[in-house]
Amino acid sequence: GGHAARGRRDLLLPGLHALDDRVGWISEGGLAYLCRRLTVAPAEAYGVATSYPLFSVTPRPATVLHVCTDLVCTAAGASALCAGIESRLGGLKALKGLEGGDRVAVRRASCLGLCERAPAALAVKTGDPVRTAVAAPATVETAVLAATAPDSAPQEPPAEAAVPRTGQPAPVLLRRVGVVDPSSVDDYRAHGGCTALRRAFALGPAGVLREIVDSGLVGRGDAAFPTGHDGRAVPVGRVWQAAASRPDQPRHLVCNAHESGPGAFKDRVLMEGDPYALVEAMTIAAYAIGARRGYLYVRGEYPRAARRMRRAVDRARARGLLGDDILGRGHTFDIEIRRGAGAYVCGEETAVLRSIEGYRAEPRPSPSSPSSPSENGLFGGPTVVVDVETLVSVLPILTEGPTASASRLVCVSGSVDRPGVHELPYGATLGELLARAGVSPDLRAVLVGGAAGGFVRPDELDVPVGSGVVIAFDGTVPLPRLLSRVAEFFRAESCGLCVPCRIGTVRQEEALHRLVDRAGPAAADDLALLREIGRAMRDASLCGLGRSAWNAVESGVDRLGVYG
Ligand code: SF4
């Protein structure tokens, strides 16, 4: 009811989603209604709505076809695909006499997280319920079909298709993906589900924390935001102990499932393929830190993962795995699912908290407020923010012992025969991974760590895989074009809060476009300028996005010798 919602600023994003779902954009009248119910100033709400790329405050056709033009899809021919789709839809309009763009809007999108099936397109058709259709790998035909007839469009491949079976040691983190029925609690239990939760209840919160500390588990996170507030690797157990020892209540658990950025898609695969594992892992984490409420923040570009998680949460609640008396042990915990609306910066842990609270997704500047979320997090309470893979890693630690955390997930995409999520023992090399993934013999460069990471040469693969995102490139798309695509990504995703990143990402992109456009050798002054901008962004940006915006470009220049 309207009364209960008063002052619930945190319901602003769900409210904006509800408006956007129904008609595809946020009208003035709709916004005014929402603002009255939530007692939020309309100008404030407007500012929030316009800061999220997936919301529109101007009328939009009922179907939006998001065509990914990010790094991996660009390397797979996204530019030609976009041109083809636009000319086909134009032809369709002429044929049927429709007004320009009335039925379908084509939007060049940032990474859709479908990189293992690049190039990818996602059609979102508004209404109640919202319908979506994926075309991946997309052709002009399948993308247009997805946009114009989502009901009969080709079905999205199952999650297990993203987990190549390579005859390697039995997976641990991926053991149930493609094996269990993701809709069934019973099937989950039949495959070992809930064993870790029972063990957790037997150990008690302090015992769970001790096992996690002993395992040495560190946060897996996202490429640009791999770690905690201060940019160092997070020893998960210690952070959870710190939150558990805070005297203040309520405490909160936030699972940040907003992986984004080219080449990252493991959260999607885990949520779609083994959703109850995340429910169980969140329940254990909440038990350990003493939180009664958890938020699962799923990126807006993952409609199927959000649907499956919602169904899993509802069914778990109905079966006594969430709610007031979990497994009859008197423990209370429940999960609220929140949908993101674009904005890569939500991978940053303070930005995701702002977003859940109903504000623009801007990182909280750390120099002026040195406190970390474990002290001053969601709604001011002690909060633990953790990513999907880290949470799911807790399950085998509890059931099989501390060494069970010795594998990690790596998303492999680009020029390989077996793209997808690969589970690797720690210490495996890049060369071993790429061999397992069936890398192209025409390998020219490997981007490790996504847009925020760095390029390495084909003769530099004898190093341990240090990141969860690996993209292989052959010679199809020229390397200078790839560097400028990385720069476009950072310019588009900078939240604009701080000057070095807001201005630097624009200048970096301009310089790289000049270098691409100019035939012949690079101008020394543009290279010098790039270095100067890069240093400024790295030294003076507020969050990991700006601090890492020069990494890939620098490695392209220095290691690949792109402009050498
Ligand atoms: Fe925003 Fe970029 Fe500054 Fe991060 S570094 S706060 S993304 S402007």
Coordinates of C-alpha atoms and ligand atoms in Angstrom, one line a residue:
G1 CA 0.0 0.0 0.0
G2 CA 1.0 3.6 -0.5
H3 CA 1.4 4.3 3.2
A4 CA 3.8 1.5 3.8
A5 CA 6.0 2.7 1.0
R6 CA 6.4 6.3 2.4
G7 CA 10.0 7.2 3.0
R8 CA 11.1 3.9 1.4
R9 CA 13.7 5.5 -0.8
D10 CA 15.2 2.1 -1.5
L11 CA 12.1 1.2 -3.4
L12 CA 12.8 3.8 -6.1
L13 CA 14.8 1.5 -8.4
P14 CA 12.2 -1.3 -8.2
G15 CA 9.5 1.3 -8.8
L16 CA 11.3 2.7 -11.9
H17 CA 11.7 -0.9 -13.1
A18 CA 8.0 -1.5 -12.7
L19 CA 7.2 1.6 -14.8
D20 CA 9.8 0.8 -17.4
D21 CA 8.6 -2.9 -17.6
R22 CA 5.0 -1.9 -18.3
V23 CA 5.5 0.7 -21.1
G24 CA 9.2 0.6 -21.9
W25 CA 10.0 4.1 -20.6
I26 CA 9.4 6.3 -17.6
S27 CA 6.7 8.9 -18.2
E28 CA 6.3 12.2 -16.3
G29 CA 3.0 11.0 -14.9
G30 CA 4.4 7.6 -13.9
L31 CA 7.4 9.2 -12.2
A32 CA 5.1 11.7 -10.3
Y33 CA 3.0 8.9 -9.0
L34 CA 6.0 7.0 -7.8
C35 CA 7.4 10.0 -6.1
R36 CA 4.2 10.7 -4.2
R37 CA 4.1 7.1 -3.0
L38 CA 7.7 7.0 -1.9
T39 CA 7.9 10.7 -0.8
V40 CA 10.9 11.4 -3.1
A41 CA 11.3 14.8 -4.8
P42 CA 10.6 14.4 -8.5
A43 CA 13.8 16.2 -9.5
E44 CA 15.7 13.7 -7.4
A45 CA 14.0 10.7 -8.9
Y46 CA 14.4 12.1 -12.4
G47 CA 18.2 12.5 -11.7
V48 CA 18.4 8.9 -10.6
A49 CA 16.3 7.5 -13.5
T50 CA 18.5 9.3 -16.1
S51 CA 21.7 8.1 -14.5
Y52 CA 21.0 4.4 -15.4
P53 CA 21.5 3.5 -19.0
L54 CA 18.7 0.9 -19.2
F55 CA 16.0 3.4 -18.2
S56 CA 14.5 5.9 -20.7
V57 CA 12.6 9.0 -19.8
T58 CA 11.5 9.6 -23.4
P59 CA 9.0 7.4 -25.3
R60 CA 10.5 4.3 -26.7
P61 CA 9.1 1.5 -28.9
A62 CA 7.7 -1.5 -27.0
T63 CA 10.6 -3.6 -28.2
V64 CA 14.2 -2.7 -27.8
L65 CA 16.9 -4.8 -29.5
H66 CA 20.1 -4.5 -27.6
V67 CA 22.9 -5.4 -29.9
C68 CA 26.2 -5.9 -28.1
T69 CA 29.0 -3.9 -29.6
D70 CA 31.5 -4.4 -26.8
L71 CA 35.0 -5.8 -27.2
V72 CA 34.3 -9.5 -27.7
C73 CA 31.3 -8.9 -30.0
T74 CA 33.2 -6.3 -31.9
A75 CA 36.0 -8.9 -32.5
A76 CA 33.2 -11.2 -33.7
G77 CA 31.8 -8.8 -36.3
A78 CA 29.3 -6.8 -34.3
S79 CA 29.6 -3.7 -36.5
A80 CA 28.5 -5.5 -39.7
L81 CA 25.8 -7.2 -37.7
C82 CA 24.4 -3.8 -36.5
A83 CA 24.5 -2.4 -39.9
G84 CA 22.7 -5.4 -41.3
I85 CA 20.0 -5.4 -38.6
E86 CA 19.3 -1.7 -39.1
S87 CA 19.0 -2.0 -42.8
R88 CA 16.8 -5.0 -42.5
L89 CA 14.5 -3.3 -40.0
G90 CA 14.5 -0.3 -42.2
G91 CA 13.4 -2.5 -45.0
L92 CA 10.7 -4.0 -42.8
K93 CA 9.4 -0.6 -42.0
A94 CA 9.2 0.4 -45.7
L95 CA 7.5 -2.9 -46.5
K96 CA 4.8 -2.5 -43.9
G97 CA 4.5 1.3 -43.9
L98 CA 5.4 1.6 -40.3
E99 CA 6.6 4.9 -38.7
G100 CA 10.3 5.1 -38.2
G101 CA 11.3 3.1 -35.2
D102 CA 7.8 2.6 -34.0
R103 CA 8.0 -1.1 -33.3
V104 CA 11.6 -1.8 -32.7
A105 CA 14.4 0.4 -31.4
V106 CA 17.9 -0.9 -32.0
R107 CA 20.4 0.0 -29.4
R108 CA 24.1 -0.5 -29.5
A109 CA 24.8 -2.0 -26.1
S110 CA 27.6 -2.4 -23.7
C111 CA 28.6 -6.0 -22.9
L112 CA 25.5 -8.2 -22.5
G113 CA 27.5 -10.9 -20.7
L114 CA 26.9 -13.5 -23.5
C115 CA 30.5 -13.3 -24.6
E116 CA 30.9 -17.1 -25.1
R117 CA 28.3 -16.8 -27.9
A118 CA 29.4 -13.6 -29.5
P119 CA 28.1 -11.6 -31.3
A120 CA 25.0 -11.3 -29.1
A121 CA 21.7 -9.5 -29.2
L122 CA 19.0 -9.3 -26.5
A123 CA 15.4 -8.3 -27.4
V124 CA 13.3 -6.8 -24.6
K125 CA 9.6 -6.5 -25.2
T126 CA 7.8 -4.5 -22.6
G127 CA 4.5 -5.4 -21.0
D128 CA 3.3 -7.6 -18.2
P129 CA 5.2 -9.9 -18.1
V130 CA 8.2 -8.6 -19.8
R131 CA 9.4 -10.9 -22.5
T132 CA 12.9 -11.3 -23.7
A133 CA 14.6 -13.3 -26.4
V134 CA 18.3 -13.8 -26.9
A135 CA 20.0 -14.3 -30.3
A136 CA 23.5 -15.6 -29.7
P137 CA 25.5 -16.1 -31.7
A138 CA 23.4 -13.6 -33.6
T139 CA 22.9 -13.3 -37.3
V140 CA 20.9 -10.6 -38.9
E141 CA 18.1 -13.1 -39.3
T142 CA 18.0 -14.5 -35.7
A143 CA 18.3 -11.0 -34.2
V144 CA 15.5 -9.6 -36.3
L145 CA 13.4 -12.6 -35.5
A146 CA 14.1 -12.2 -31.7
A147 CA 13.0 -8.6 -31.9
T148 CA 9.9 -9.0 -34.1
A149 CA 8.6 -12.3 -32.7
P150 CA 10.0 -12.9 -29.3
D151 CA 7.5 -15.7 -28.6
S152 CA 8.6 -17.8 -31.4
A153 CA 12.2 -16.7 -31.4
P154 CA 14.9 -19.3 -31.1
Q155 CA 15.3 -20.5 -27.5
E156 CA 18.3 -19.4 -25.6
P157 CA 20.8 -22.2 -25.2
P158 CA 20.9 -23.8 -21.8
A159 CA 23.4 -22.7 -19.2
E160 CA 25.4 -25.9 -19.4
A161 CA 26.3 -24.9 -23.0
A162 CA 28.5 -22.3 -21.4
V163 CA 30.5 -25.0 -19.5
P164 CA 32.6 -26.9 -21.9
R165 CA 33.3 -30.5 -20.9
T166 CA 37.0 -31.0 -21.5
G167 CA 37.7 -34.2 -19.7
Q168 CA 39.6 -32.3 -17.0
P169 CA 39.4 -33.1 -13.3
A170 CA 35.8 -33.2 -12.0
P171 CA 34.5 -29.6 -11.4
V172 CA 33.8 -28.5 -7.9
L173 CA 32.2 -25.0 -8.3
L174 CA 30.5 -26.0 -11.5
R175 CA 29.6 -29.5 -10.5
R176 CA 25.8 -29.0 -10.7
V177 CA 25.6 -26.7 -13.7
G178 CA 24.0 -28.5 -16.5
V179 CA 23.5 -31.5 -14.2
V180 CA 20.6 -30.4 -11.9
D181 CA 17.2 -29.1 -12.9
P182 CA 17.6 -25.5 -11.9
S183 CA 13.9 -25.2 -11.0
S184 CA 13.8 -28.1 -8.5
V185 CA 14.7 -28.0 -4.8
D186 CA 14.5 -31.8 -4.6
D187 CA 16.9 -32.2 -7.5
Y188 CA 19.3 -29.8 -5.8
R189 CA 19.1 -31.8 -2.6
A190 CA 19.7 -35.0 -4.5
H191 CA 22.9 -33.5 -5.8
G192 CA 24.3 -32.6 -2.5
G193 CA 22.4 -29.4 -1.9
C194 CA 21.8 -28.2 1.7
T195 CA 24.7 -30.4 3.1
A196 CA 26.8 -27.3 3.7
L197 CA 24.0 -25.5 5.4
R198 CA 23.4 -28.4 7.8
R199 CA 27.1 -28.4 8.6
A200 CA 27.1 -24.7 9.1
F201 CA 24.3 -24.9 11.6
A202 CA 26.2 -27.7 13.4
L203 CA 29.4 -25.6 13.5
G204 CA 27.7 -22.4 14.7
P205 CA 28.6 -18.9 13.3
A206 CA 32.1 -18.7 14.9
G207 CA 32.9 -22.2 13.6
V208 CA 31.9 -21.3 10.0
L209 CA 34.0 -18.1 10.2
R210 CA 37.0 -20.1 11.4
E211 CA 36.7 -22.6 8.5
I212 CA 36.5 -19.8 6.0
V213 CA 39.5 -18.1 7.5
D214 CA 41.4 -21.4 7.5
S215 CA 40.6 -22.0 3.9
G216 CA 42.4 -18.7 2.9
L217 CA 39.5 -17.9 0.6
V218 CA 39.9 -14.5 -1.1
G219 CA 37.3 -12.5 -2.9
R220 CA 37.0 -13.3 -6.6
G221 CA 35.1 -10.2 -7.6
D222 CA 35.1 -8.5 -10.9
A223 CA 37.9 -7.5 -13.2
A224 CA 38.0 -3.8 -12.4
F225 CA 36.7 -4.3 -8.9
P226 CA 38.5 -7.5 -7.9
T227 CA 38.8 -6.6 -4.3
G228 CA 37.6 -4.5 -1.4
H229 CA 37.3 -0.9 -0.7
D230 CA 41.1 -0.2 -0.7
G231 CA 41.9 -2.2 -3.8
R232 CA 43.7 -5.1 -2.0
A233 CA 42.7 -8.7 -2.2
V234 CA 40.1 -9.4 0.4
P235 CA 40.6 -12.3 2.8
V236 CA 37.0 -13.2 3.0
G237 CA 36.9 -14.8 6.4
R238 CA 38.5 -11.8 8.1
V239 CA 36.1 -9.4 6.5
W240 CA 33.2 -11.5 7.7
Q241 CA 34.6 -11.8 11.2
A242 CA 34.9 -8.0 11.3
A243 CA 31.3 -7.6 10.3
A244 CA 30.2 -10.2 12.8
S245 CA 32.0 -8.5 15.6
R246 CA 30.3 -5.2 15.1
P247 CA 27.9 -4.5 18.0
D248 CA 25.4 -2.5 15.8
Q249 CA 22.4 -4.0 14.1
P250 CA 20.9 -4.7 11.6
R251 CA 23.6 -6.2 9.6
H252 CA 23.2 -6.8 5.9
L253 CA 24.5 -9.2 3.3
V254 CA 24.8 -8.0 -0.3
C255 CA 25.6 -10.4 -3.1
N256 CA 26.8 -8.3 -6.0
A257 CA 25.8 -10.2 -9.1
H258 CA 26.5 -7.2 -11.3
E259 CA 29.5 -8.6 -13.1
S260 CA 29.8 -6.6 -16.2
G261 CA 32.5 -5.5 -18.6
P262 CA 33.5 -7.4 -21.7
G263 CA 34.4 -11.1 -21.2
A264 CA 32.7 -11.6 -17.8
F265 CA 29.8 -14.0 -17.6
K266 CA 30.4 -16.6 -14.8
D267 CA 27.8 -15.1 -12.5
R268 CA 25.2 -15.6 -15.2
V269 CA 26.2 -19.2 -15.7
L270 CA 26.1 -19.9 -11.9
M271 CA 22.8 -18.2 -11.3
E272 CA 21.1 -19.8 -14.3
G273 CA 22.6 -23.2 -13.9
D274 CA 22.7 -23.7 -10.1
P275 CA 20.5 -21.0 -8.5
Y276 CA 19.8 -22.9 -5.2
A277 CA 23.6 -23.0 -4.5
L278 CA 23.6 -19.2 -4.3
V279 CA 20.5 -19.2 -2.1
E280 CA 22.3 -21.7 0.2
A281 CA 25.6 -19.9 0.2
M282 CA 23.9 -16.6 1.0
T283 CA 22.1 -18.2 3.9
I284 CA 25.3 -19.6 5.3
A285 CA 27.1 -16.2 4.9
A286 CA 24.2 -14.4 6.6
Y287 CA 24.2 -17.0 9.5
A288 CA 28.0 -16.5 9.9
I289 CA 27.8 -12.7 10.1
G290 CA 24.5 -12.4 11.9
A291 CA 22.4 -10.8 9.1
R292 CA 18.7 -11.5 8.7
R293 CA 18.3 -9.9 5.3
G294 CA 20.2 -10.3 2.1
Y295 CA 20.1 -8.4 -1.2
L296 CA 21.0 -10.1 -4.4
Y297 CA 21.8 -7.4 -7.0
V298 CA 21.5 -8.9 -10.4
R299 CA 22.5 -6.9 -13.4
G300 CA 19.7 -5.7 -15.6
E301 CA 21.1 -7.4 -18.7
Y302 CA 20.5 -10.8 -17.1
P303 CA 16.7 -11.3 -17.3
R304 CA 16.9 -15.1 -17.3
A305 CA 19.3 -15.2 -14.3
A306 CA 17.0 -12.8 -12.4
R307 CA 13.9 -15.0 -13.2
R308 CA 15.6 -18.2 -12.1
M309 CA 16.9 -16.6 -8.9
R310 CA 13.4 -15.2 -8.1
R311 CA 11.9 -18.6 -8.6
A312 CA 14.6 -20.3 -6.5
V313 CA 14.1 -17.8 -3.7
D314 CA 10.3 -18.3 -3.7
R315 CA 10.6 -22.1 -3.8
A316 CA 13.3 -22.1 -1.1
R317 CA 11.0 -20.0 1.1
A318 CA 8.1 -22.3 0.5
R319 CA 10.3 -25.3 1.5
G320 CA 11.6 -23.7 4.7
L321 CA 15.1 -23.0 3.4
L322 CA 14.5 -19.2 3.8
G323 CA 12.2 -17.4 6.2
D324 CA 11.8 -17.5 10.0
D325 CA 12.8 -21.1 10.9
I326 CA 15.3 -22.3 8.3
L327 CA 15.6 -26.1 8.4
G328 CA 13.7 -26.0 11.7
R329 CA 16.7 -24.5 13.4
G330 CA 15.2 -21.2 14.4
H331 CA 17.4 -19.1 12.1
T332 CA 15.8 -16.2 10.2
F333 CA 17.0 -15.0 6.8
D334 CA 15.5 -13.9 3.6
I335 CA 16.7 -12.6 0.3
E336 CA 15.4 -9.7 -1.7
I337 CA 16.3 -9.6 -5.4
R338 CA 17.1 -6.2 -6.9
R339 CA 17.6 -5.6 -10.6
G340 CA 20.3 -3.3 -11.8
A341 CA 19.7 -1.0 -14.8
G342 CA 23.1 -0.8 -16.5
A343 CA 26.1 1.0 -15.2
Y344 CA 29.3 -1.0 -15.0
V345 CA 30.4 1.0 -11.9
C346 CA 27.9 -1.1 -9.9
G347 CA 30.6 -3.7 -9.7
E348 CA 32.2 -1.3 -7.2
E349 CA 31.0 -2.3 -3.8
T350 CA 30.1 1.2 -2.5
A351 CA 28.3 2.0 -5.7
V352 CA 26.1 -1.1 -5.5
L353 CA 25.1 -0.1 -2.0
R354 CA 24.1 3.4 -3.2
S355 CA 22.1 1.8 -6.0
I356 CA 20.2 -0.5 -3.6
E357 CA 19.4 2.5 -1.4
G358 CA 17.8 4.2 -4.4
Y359 CA 20.5 6.7 -5.5
R360 CA 22.7 7.1 -8.5
A361 CA 25.3 4.3 -8.7
E362 CA 28.3 6.4 -7.7
P363 CA 31.1 5.1 -5.5
R364 CA 31.4 6.7 -2.1
P365 CA 34.7 8.5 -2.2
S366 CA 37.1 6.7 0.1
P367 CA 39.6 9.5 1.0
S368 CA 37.0 11.5 2.9
S369 CA 35.1 8.5 4.4
P370 CA 37.7 5.8 5.1
S371 CA 35.2 3.5 6.7
S372 CA 34.5 0.3 4.8
P373 CA 31.1 -1.3 4.2
S374 CA 31.7 -3.7 7.1
E375 CA 31.3 -0.7 9.4
N376 CA 29.2 1.7 7.5
G377 CA 27.4 0.0 4.7
L378 CA 23.9 -0.5 3.5
F379 CA 21.5 2.0 5.3
G380 CA 24.5 2.8 7.5
G381 CA 24.7 -0.7 9.0
P382 CA 27.5 -3.2 9.0
T383 CA 27.4 -4.8 5.6
V384 CA 29.3 -7.6 3.8
V385 CA 29.4 -7.3 0.0
V386 CA 30.4 -10.4 -1.8
D387 CA 30.4 -11.7 -5.3
V388 CA 28.7 -14.9 -6.6
E389 CA 31.7 -17.1 -7.2
T390 CA 33.2 -16.3 -3.7
L391 CA 29.9 -17.2 -2.1
V392 CA 29.5 -20.4 -4.0
S393 CA 33.1 -21.4 -3.0
V394 CA 32.0 -21.5 0.6
L395 CA 29.9 -24.6 0.0
P396 CA 32.7 -27.1 -0.8
I397 CA 34.8 -25.6 1.9
L398 CA 32.2 -26.6 4.4
T399 CA 31.5 -30.0 2.9
E400 CA 34.9 -31.1 1.7
G401 CA 37.4 -29.1 3.7
P402 CA 39.6 -26.0 3.3
T403 CA 41.4 -27.1 0.1
A404 CA 38.1 -27.3 -1.8
S405 CA 38.5 -23.6 -2.5
A406 CA 41.6 -24.4 -4.6
S407 CA 39.9 -23.9 -7.9
R408 CA 38.6 -20.8 -9.6
L409 CA 36.4 -20.0 -12.6
V410 CA 37.7 -18.3 -15.7
C411 CA 35.5 -17.0 -18.5
V412 CA 37.1 -17.6 -21.8
S413 CA 35.9 -16.0 -25.0
G414 CA 37.1 -14.7 -28.3
S415 CA 39.0 -16.8 -30.8
V416 CA 38.7 -20.2 -29.1
D417 CA 36.8 -23.4 -30.1
R418 CA 35.4 -24.0 -26.6
P419 CA 34.5 -20.6 -25.1
G420 CA 32.7 -20.7 -21.8
V421 CA 33.4 -20.9 -18.0
H422 CA 36.4 -23.1 -17.3
E423 CA 37.2 -24.3 -13.8
L424 CA 40.9 -24.3 -13.1
P425 CA 43.2 -25.3 -10.3
Y426 CA 45.1 -22.3 -8.9
G427 CA 48.4 -22.1 -10.5
A428 CA 47.3 -23.3 -14.0
T429 CA 48.9 -21.3 -16.7
L430 CA 47.4 -19.2 -19.3
G431 CA 48.9 -21.5 -22.0
E432 CA 47.2 -24.5 -20.4
L433 CA 43.9 -22.7 -20.2
L434 CA 44.0 -21.6 -23.8
A435 CA 45.0 -25.1 -25.0
R436 CA 42.1 -26.5 -23.1
A437 CA 39.8 -23.9 -24.7
G438 CA 41.1 -24.7 -28.2
V439 CA 42.7 -21.4 -29.0
S440 CA 43.0 -20.3 -32.6
P441 CA 46.4 -21.0 -34.3
D442 CA 46.3 -17.4 -35.5
L443 CA 46.4 -16.0 -32.0
R444 CA 47.6 -12.4 -31.9
A445 CA 46.9 -11.2 -28.4
V446 CA 45.2 -12.2 -25.1
L447 CA 43.4 -9.8 -22.9
V448 CA 43.6 -11.0 -19.3
G449 CA 41.3 -9.3 -16.8
G450 CA 38.9 -7.8 -19.2
A451 CA 38.8 -4.1 -20.1
A452 CA 40.5 -3.3 -16.8
G453 CA 43.3 -5.8 -17.3
G454 CA 46.2 -6.1 -19.7
F455 CA 47.1 -7.6 -23.1
V456 CA 49.8 -10.2 -23.3
R457 CA 51.5 -11.6 -26.4
P458 CA 51.2 -15.2 -27.6
D459 CA 54.8 -15.8 -26.5
E460 CA 54.0 -14.8 -22.9
L461 CA 51.5 -17.5 -21.9
D462 CA 53.6 -19.4 -19.5
V463 CA 52.3 -17.5 -16.4
P464 CA 49.6 -18.5 -14.0
V465 CA 46.1 -17.3 -14.8
G466 CA 45.6 -14.3 -12.6
S467 CA 42.1 -13.3 -13.5
G468 CA 38.7 -14.6 -14.1
V469 CA 38.4 -13.1 -17.6
V470 CA 40.5 -14.2 -20.6
I471 CA 39.8 -13.0 -24.1
A472 CA 41.7 -14.4 -27.1
F473 CA 42.1 -12.3 -30.3
D474 CA 43.1 -13.5 -33.7
G475 CA 44.0 -11.1 -36.5
T476 CA 40.4 -10.5 -37.7
V477 CA 40.0 -7.1 -36.1
P478 CA 43.1 -4.9 -36.1
L479 CA 44.6 -4.3 -32.6
P480 CA 44.4 -0.5 -32.8
R481 CA 40.6 -0.9 -33.3
L482 CA 40.4 -3.1 -30.2
L483 CA 42.3 -0.5 -28.1
S484 CA 40.0 2.2 -29.1
R485 CA 37.0 0.0 -28.3
V486 CA 38.4 -0.5 -24.8
A487 CA 38.6 3.3 -24.5
E488 CA 35.0 3.8 -25.7
F489 CA 33.9 1.4 -23.0
F490 CA 35.5 3.4 -20.2
R491 CA 34.3 6.7 -21.6
A492 CA 30.8 5.3 -21.7
E493 CA 30.9 3.8 -18.3
S494 CA 32.6 6.5 -16.3
C495 CA 30.1 7.7 -13.8
G496 CA 31.4 11.2 -14.0
L497 CA 31.9 11.8 -10.3
C498 CA 35.5 12.6 -10.4
V499 CA 37.4 14.7 -12.9
P500 CA 40.4 12.5 -13.7
C501 CA 38.2 9.7 -14.9
R502 CA 35.4 11.9 -16.4
I503 CA 37.8 13.9 -18.5
G504 CA 40.6 11.4 -18.9
T505 CA 38.4 8.7 -20.4
V506 CA 37.2 11.2 -23.1
R507 CA 40.7 12.4 -23.9
Q508 CA 42.0 8.8 -24.0
E509 CA 39.3 7.8 -26.5
E510 CA 39.9 10.9 -28.7
A511 CA 43.6 10.3 -28.8
L512 CA 43.1 6.6 -29.8
H513 CA 40.6 7.5 -32.5
R514 CA 43.1 10.0 -33.9
L515 CA 45.7 7.3 -34.0
V516 CA 43.3 4.8 -35.7
D517 CA 42.3 7.4 -38.3
R518 CA 45.8 8.5 -39.1
A519 CA 47.4 6.2 -41.6
G520 CA 51.1 5.8 -41.1
P521 CA 53.2 6.0 -38.0
A522 CA 51.7 7.3 -34.7
A523 CA 52.3 10.8 -33.8
A524 CA 54.7 10.9 -30.8
D525 CA 52.7 13.7 -29.2
D526 CA 49.5 11.6 -29.1
L527 CA 51.4 8.7 -27.5
A528 CA 52.9 11.1 -24.9
L529 CA 49.5 12.5 -24.3
L530 CA 48.0 9.0 -23.8
R531 CA 50.7 8.3 -21.1
E532 CA 50.1 11.5 -19.3
I533 CA 46.3 11.0 -19.3
G534 CA 46.8 7.4 -18.2
R535 CA 49.0 8.3 -15.3
A536 CA 46.5 11.0 -14.1
M537 CA 43.6 8.5 -14.2
R538 CA 45.6 5.8 -12.4
D539 CA 46.8 8.1 -9.7
A540 CA 43.9 10.4 -9.0
S541 CA 40.7 8.5 -9.8
L542 CA 38.3 7.7 -7.0
C543 CA 37.5 4.1 -7.8
G544 CA 38.8 1.1 -9.7
L545 CA 37.1 2.0 -12.9
G546 CA 39.1 5.2 -13.4
R547 CA 42.2 3.7 -11.9
S548 CA 42.2 0.8 -14.4
A549 CA 41.0 2.7 -17.5
W550 CA 44.6 3.0 -18.9
N551 CA 45.7 -0.5 -18.1
A552 CA 44.7 -2.3 -21.3
V553 CA 45.7 0.6 -23.5
E554 CA 49.1 0.9 -21.9
S555 CA 49.7 -2.8 -22.3
G556 CA 48.6 -2.6 -25.9
V557 CA 51.1 0.1 -26.6
D558 CA 54.0 -1.2 -24.5
R559 CA 53.7 -5.0 -24.7
L560 CA 52.0 -5.5 -28.1
G561 CA 53.7 -2.6 -29.6
V562 CA 50.5 -1.5 -31.3
Y563 CA 51.9 1.9 -32.2
G564 CA 55.6 0.8 -32.2
Ligands
SF4_1 FE1 33.1 7.5 -11.3 FE2 35.3 7.1 -12.8 FE3 35.5 8.5 -10.6 FE4 35.0 5.9 -10.4 S1 36.9 6.8 -11.2 S2 34.1 7.5 -9.2 S3 33.7 5.6 -12.3 S4 34.3 9.1 -12.4

